[in-house]
């Protein structure tokens, strides 16, 4: 049973547009709410995939990258073939500084998506992040939806859990299981207070997490990375996390998928939808979060993600201080289609990045630095 509600959502620039919201009601909602916790979690994950593939859930703000430009070098003094985009992240070699970022898990479609992403990462020498493994920890049978080591033995693989779960019964044992069950090289803890606040039944106690993250960094025996999920790490948070020993940070800024918009589509009442709708433009844009984190933490490895759709934007992020660039929604439709589609889509991004390096005269990633990028408001000297 469905009820259709029309809401007005500001999509930037002051222009309002009608967004038709499908509020799923009655039978589906009551059935879902009466399931066990694990099955409800899986149902939510499938809904997240469906909504991200079918609806416009972009943030009403932009990444902020449009405020910058790479300096074109018409005399690069090298051949395109001379460009070397390889790097190392957390000691792991990569053929390009790209991360197929945390997306999904816990349902059958997620298993196919993860394995297609892993195939692309293995073929192109990239890193890959898994979606939250909470479903797999609560139901070990679901951990198979995250397992990709058999087809991607060489990739940098990142396990994933919500940091807030450290306040809901999770500890060192669960974090170790998340890493070991998939053969991951590091653990990502994601911070998502807004998502939890607008999600039905969300876990909203974020108090005292910093001390628990510090203990985990000390005792886990694997690198711990902390990331936002699309509203951006503040410089203050980045500095605090650096201080407790995290191995790297993912700024995950605003400008891409907005999880409050995803939850708006999942809302079961007009009131819930209205709360979520107010945050469609919330967050720190990716470029701003990246620049702020780099200033606050000059020596900490940084991942830039949040609305990155092509290799030119990736090159901008690298010039602004990122060590790695994450792609999520940009490759999700291809990953939902086939192995061939996601490999081709990702290969295109790599080609775009290499071409941007060539046309800025940056032979290596070390040369793709702040001297290659300027604010658009500033005249290039």
mmCIF file of N, CA and C in Angstrom, residues 4 25 56 149 209 226 279 294 300 327 381:
data_model
loop_
_atom_site.group_PDB
_atom_site.id
_atom_site.type_symbol
_atom_site.label_atom_id
_atom_site.label_comp_id
_atom_site.label_asym_id
_atom_site.label_seq_id
_atom_site.Cartn_x
_atom_site.Cartn_y
_atom_site.Cartn_z
ATOM 1 N N UNK A 4 1.248 8.815 -1.769
ATOM 2 C CA UNK A 4 2.183 9.709 -2.428
ATOM 3 C C UNK A 4 2.044 11.104 -1.849
ATOM 4 N N UNK A 25 3.638 2.513 3.172
ATOM 5 C CA UNK A 25 2.713 2.446 4.288
ATOM 6 C C UNK A 25 2.310 1.020 4.646
ATOM 7 N N UNK A 56 16.692 10.422 -6.982
ATOM 8 C CA UNK A 56 17.688 11.485 -6.889
ATOM 9 C C UNK A 56 17.897 11.801 -5.414
ATOM 10 N N UNK A 149 37.833 -11.838 -0.996
ATOM 11 C CA UNK A 149 39.264 -12.140 -1.084
ATOM 12 C C UNK A 149 39.575 -13.232 -2.114
ATOM 13 N N UNK A 209 32.658 8.454 22.442
ATOM 14 C CA UNK A 209 33.216 7.601 21.390
ATOM 15 C C UNK A 209 34.712 7.802 21.195
ATOM 16 N N UNK A 226 38.904 6.472 10.214
ATOM 17 C CA UNK A 226 37.598 7.016 10.579
ATOM 18 C C UNK A 226 37.094 7.885 9.433
ATOM 19 N N UNK A 279 17.270 18.697 5.997
ATOM 20 C CA UNK A 279 18.724 18.512 5.970
ATOM 21 C C UNK A 279 19.255 18.186 4.569
ATOM 22 N N UNK A 294 43.320 18.936 5.946
ATOM 23 C CA UNK A 294 44.743 18.951 5.607
ATOM 24 C C UNK A 294 45.482 20.029 6.393
ATOM 25 N N UNK A 300 48.691 13.511 8.311
ATOM 26 C CA UNK A 300 47.782 12.365 8.376
ATOM 27 C C UNK A 300 47.308 11.969 6.983
ATOM 28 N N UNK A 327 35.293 6.737 -4.566
ATOM 29 C CA UNK A 327 34.162 6.756 -5.495
ATOM 30 C C UNK A 327 33.088 5.821 -4.963
ATOM 31 N N UNK A 381 49.106 33.403 -11.432
ATOM 32 C CA UNK A 381 50.258 34.277 -11.680
ATOM 33 C C UNK A 381 51.064 33.811 -12.886
#
